[in-house]
Short mmCIF file of C-alpha atoms in Angstrom, two decimals:
data_model
loop_
_atom_site.label_atom_id
_atom_site.label_comp_id
_atom_site.label_asym_id
_atom_site.label_seq_id
_atom_site.Cartn_x
_atom_site.Cartn_y
_atom_site.Cartn_z
CA GLN A 1 97.66 99.68 97.59
CA VAL A 2 99.22 99.63 101.04
CA GLN A 3 101.28 96.59 101.94
CA LEU A 4 102.71 95.78 105.34
CA GLN A 5 105.52 93.24 105.70
CA GLN A 6 106.33 91.95 109.16
CA SER A 7 109.69 90.57 110.28
CA GLY A 8 111.19 89.32 113.51
CA PRO A 9 111.97 86.18 115.50
CA GLY A 10 109.34 83.55 116.13
CA LEU A 11 110.83 82.36 119.41
CA VAL A 12 111.63 84.48 122.46
CA LYS A 13 112.81 83.32 125.88
CA PRO A 14 110.86 84.24 129.03
CA SER A 15 111.89 87.56 130.61
CA GLN A 16 113.44 88.76 127.34
CA THR A 17 112.16 91.42 124.92
CA LEU A 18 109.98 90.60 121.92
CA SER A 19 110.89 92.75 118.91
CA LEU A 20 109.03 92.94 115.60
CA THR A 21 109.22 95.30 112.63
CA CYS A 22 106.58 96.25 110.07
CA ALA A 23 107.79 97.66 106.74
CA ILE A 24 105.34 99.91 104.90
CA SER A 25 104.91 100.23 101.15
CA GLY A 26 102.29 102.37 99.44
CA ASP A 27 102.04 104.87 102.31
CA SER A 28 104.28 106.78 104.69
CA VAL A 29 104.78 106.17 108.40
CA SER A 30 104.71 109.98 108.67
CA SER A 31 101.25 110.21 107.10
CA ASN A 32 98.99 112.81 108.71
CA SER A 33 95.91 110.63 108.27
CA ALA A 34 97.04 107.14 109.29
CA ALA A 35 98.01 105.44 112.53
CA TRP A 36 100.30 102.43 112.74
CA ASN A 37 99.15 99.68 115.05
CA TRP A 38 100.23 96.42 116.66
CA LEU A 39 97.73 93.76 117.69
CA ARG A 40 97.94 90.15 118.73
CA GLN A 41 95.67 87.13 118.66
CA SER A 42 95.66 84.05 120.84
CA PRO A 43 93.05 81.44 121.77
CA SER A 44 93.01 82.63 125.39
CA ARG A 45 92.96 86.40 124.83
CA GLY A 46 91.27 86.67 121.42
CA LEU A 47 92.11 89.66 119.23
CA GLU A 48 93.83 92.32 121.31
CA TRP A 49 94.99 95.82 120.35
CA LEU A 50 98.40 96.60 121.87
CA GLY A 51 99.39 100.07 120.77
CA ARG A 52 100.01 102.54 117.97
CA THR A 53 102.10 105.42 116.77
CA TYR A 54 101.08 108.29 114.51
CA TYR A 55 102.21 111.71 113.32
CA ARG A 56 100.04 114.80 113.71
CA SER A 57 102.52 117.70 113.65
CA LYS A 58 104.51 115.64 116.14
CA TRP A 59 104.83 111.96 117.02
CA HIS A 60 102.33 110.31 119.34
CA SER A 61 102.16 106.84 120.88
CA GLU A 62 99.22 105.21 122.65
CA TYR A 63 99.16 101.88 124.43
CA SER A 64 96.70 99.39 125.82
CA VAL A 65 96.48 99.48 129.63
CA SER A 66 97.11 95.72 129.62
CA VAL A 67 100.69 96.11 128.36
CA LYS A 68 101.42 99.78 128.96
CA SER A 69 104.33 99.21 131.33
CA ARG A 70 106.08 96.84 128.90
CA ILE A 71 105.45 98.13 125.39
CA THR A 72 107.10 100.57 123.00
CA VAL A 73 105.94 101.30 119.45
CA ASN A 74 108.36 103.43 117.46
CA PRO A 75 108.43 104.85 113.95
CA ASP A 76 111.51 104.66 111.75
CA THR A 77 111.15 107.35 109.10
CA SER A 78 114.46 106.50 107.40
CA LYS A 79 113.18 103.01 106.54
CA ASN A 80 109.45 103.81 106.40
CA GLN A 81 108.60 101.23 109.02
CA PHE A 82 107.56 100.92 112.64
CA SER A 83 108.45 98.53 115.39
CA LEU A 84 107.09 96.77 118.46
CA GLN A 85 109.07 96.02 121.57
CA LEU A 86 107.44 94.10 124.41
CA SER A 87 109.64 93.53 127.42
CA SER A 88 109.64 90.93 130.20
CA VAL A 89 107.65 88.43 128.17
CA THR A 90 106.02 85.34 129.67
CA PRO A 91 104.37 82.33 128.03
CA GLU A 92 101.10 84.30 128.17
CA ASP A 93 102.55 86.60 125.49
CA THR A 94 102.62 83.71 123.03
CA ALA A 95 100.37 84.79 120.16
CA VAL A 96 100.16 85.72 116.50
CA TYR A 97 101.21 89.36 116.25
CA PHE A 98 99.86 91.65 113.51
CA CYS A 99 100.74 95.14 112.38
CA ALA A 100 97.96 97.17 110.79
CA ARG A 101 97.21 100.62 109.39
CA GLY A 102 94.45 102.55 111.06
CA THR A 103 92.33 105.02 109.09
CA ASP A 104 89.25 106.82 110.42
CA GLY A 105 89.18 104.54 113.44
CA TYR A 106 89.32 101.20 111.69
CA LEU A 107 92.08 98.89 110.45
CA ASP A 108 92.17 98.81 106.66
CA SER A 109 95.47 97.07 105.91
CA TRP A 110 97.14 94.29 107.84
CA GLY A 111 100.49 92.54 107.88
CA GLN A 112 100.70 88.81 107.32
CA GLY A 113 101.00 87.95 111.01
CA THR A 114 103.93 86.49 112.96
CA LEU A 115 103.58 83.62 115.41
CA VAL A 116 105.73 84.43 118.43
CA THR A 117 106.26 81.68 120.96
CA VAL A 118 107.65 82.46 124.40
CA SER A 119 109.54 79.41 125.60
CA PRO A 120 112.90 78.61 127.26
CA GLN B 1 86.71 87.85 128.47
CA SER B 2 86.24 90.36 125.67
CA VAL B 3 84.80 93.83 126.26
CA LEU B 4 82.41 93.38 123.33
CA THR B 5 80.21 90.27 123.44
CA GLN B 6 79.53 88.16 120.38
CA PRO B 7 77.92 84.71 120.06
CA PRO B 8 80.64 82.05 119.70
CA SER B 9 79.00 80.54 116.64
CA VAL B 10 76.20 80.94 114.12
CA SER B 11 75.22 78.80 111.18
CA GLY B 12 72.98 78.87 108.14
CA ALA B 13 72.27 77.09 104.90
CA PRO B 14 73.42 78.45 101.55
CA GLY B 15 71.18 81.29 100.42
CA GLN B 16 69.89 82.04 103.92
CA ARG B 17 70.35 85.17 106.02
CA VAL B 18 72.27 85.24 109.28
CA THR B 19 73.02 87.98 111.77
CA ILE B 20 75.86 88.32 114.25
CA SER B 21 75.35 90.52 117.27
CA CYS B 22 77.91 92.60 119.14
CA THR B 23 76.93 93.88 122.56
CA GLY B 24 78.88 96.60 124.32
CA SER B 25 78.27 99.14 127.06
CA SER B 26 77.99 102.84 127.82
CA SER B 27 81.75 103.29 127.54
CA ASN B 28 82.05 101.99 123.99
CA ILE B 29 79.20 101.37 121.53
CA GLY B 30 76.65 103.04 123.81
CA ALA B 31 78.83 106.14 124.01
CA GLY B 32 78.44 106.62 120.28
CA TYR B 33 81.72 105.18 119.06
CA ASP B 34 81.70 103.60 115.64
CA VAL B 35 81.59 99.84 115.18
CA HIS B 36 83.63 98.03 112.54
CA TRP B 37 83.46 94.43 111.40
CA TYR B 38 86.22 92.12 110.15
CA GLN B 39 86.22 88.77 108.43
CA GLN B 40 89.06 86.34 109.13
CA LEU B 41 89.61 83.29 106.97
CA PRO B 42 91.72 80.46 108.45
CA GLY B 43 95.42 81.26 108.56
CA THR B 44 95.01 84.83 107.33
CA ALA B 45 94.85 88.32 108.81
CA PRO B 46 91.46 89.91 109.46
CA LYS B 47 89.99 91.96 106.61
CA VAL B 48 87.64 94.91 107.11
CA LEU B 49 84.09 94.11 106.03
CA ILE B 50 82.12 97.05 107.45
CA TYR B 51 83.48 100.34 108.79
CA GLY B 52 81.75 103.22 110.53
CA ASN B 53 78.75 101.06 111.52
CA ASN B 54 77.31 100.54 108.04
CA ASN B 55 79.84 101.33 105.32
CA ARG B 56 81.34 98.75 102.96
CA PRO B 57 84.84 99.14 101.52
CA SER B 58 85.03 98.77 97.76
CA GLY B 59 85.07 95.13 96.77
CA VAL B 60 82.92 93.90 99.66
CA PRO B 61 79.64 92.46 98.32
CA ASP B 62 76.40 94.21 99.28
CA ARG B 63 75.30 90.92 100.86
CA PHE B 64 77.12 92.23 103.93
CA SER B 65 75.56 95.04 105.95
CA GLY B 66 75.97 96.57 109.39
CA SER B 67 73.71 98.35 111.83
CA LYS B 68 73.97 99.87 115.28
CA SER B 69 71.43 100.70 117.95
CA GLY B 70 72.09 101.79 121.51
CA SER B 71 74.89 99.71 122.97
CA SER B 72 74.71 96.99 120.33
CA ALA B 73 75.56 96.42 116.70
CA SER B 74 74.81 93.71 114.18
CA LEU B 75 76.33 92.28 111.05
CA ALA B 76 73.90 90.76 108.56
CA ILE B 77 74.86 88.42 105.75
CA THR B 78 72.27 87.58 103.13
CA GLY B 79 72.45 84.97 100.39
CA LEU B 80 74.94 82.87 102.37
CA GLN B 81 77.71 81.30 100.34
CA ALA B 82 80.22 78.59 101.24
CA GLU B 83 83.03 81.15 100.96
CA ASP B 84 81.48 83.16 103.82
CA GLU B 85 82.53 80.46 106.29
CA ALA B 86 84.98 82.36 108.51
CA ASP B 87 85.42 84.08 111.86
CA TYR B 88 83.86 87.53 112.28
CA TYR B 89 84.93 90.20 114.78
CA CYS B 90 83.41 93.50 115.87
CA HIS B 91 85.63 96.41 116.91
CA SER B 92 85.08 99.74 118.63
CA TYR B 93 86.71 102.23 120.98
CA ASP B 94 86.31 102.19 124.74
CA SER B 95 86.64 105.45 126.65
CA SER B 96 87.17 103.85 130.05
CA LEU B 97 90.07 101.80 128.68
CA SER B 98 91.26 104.58 126.36
CA GLY B 99 91.83 102.05 123.63
CA TRP B 100 90.39 99.88 120.93
CA VAL B 101 88.40 96.79 121.92
CA PHE B 102 87.23 93.74 120.03
CA GLY B 103 84.55 91.12 120.33
CA GLY B 104 85.53 87.54 121.05
CA GLY B 105 84.70 86.50 117.51
CA THR B 106 81.89 84.48 115.93
CA LYS B 107 82.51 81.39 113.83
CA LEU B 108 80.11 81.22 110.89
CA THR B 109 79.39 77.76 109.55
CA VAL B 110 77.65 77.36 106.21
CA LEU B 111 75.71 74.11 106.43
#
């Protein structure tokens, strides 16, 4: 049973960097069959995939074109977790952020969600 | 505006059958990419209901089924129950965006 536990601040100031972490239990961030994703959900933008990292002989990262210039998703093998960094945030980045495991193209395990508000 | 189009809401009485449509284009569903469906109860994370167009994870009742044809997909729920009241989302891959895309979500109300 895979469990994902999210952590990070719920309030970020405009122009700063949003940082969240997702700790994995029951699987490995280095798995050759899983991908580790970040998504967000807001009333204005709906459910939106942001990016992912995965290991297939080497590390790969893929990002949504909507945030590609501002996002980094990194694995941390020492702690079996992965992280999200989103730079230069604006109030439009206010949303509930989720981490999720991807298997065979779909998302089968999700974190609990973190409401991040961008405000001065 | 979401890449995949779903009706904002559907409703049905207990015991009835409802369907939720998901319309895409030639760069996603029409290109042959799989469609997945998620159920989201208030205040919780989405949970996969159907994967790979028509497959149910263990634990999901067989009242839920999925289908796909051309550039569209559908989720059918038979024998509606009060506990089915939730938001439902479709999900696929889009080759022009090189990323995953979702529908805008459909709120199911059990009358």
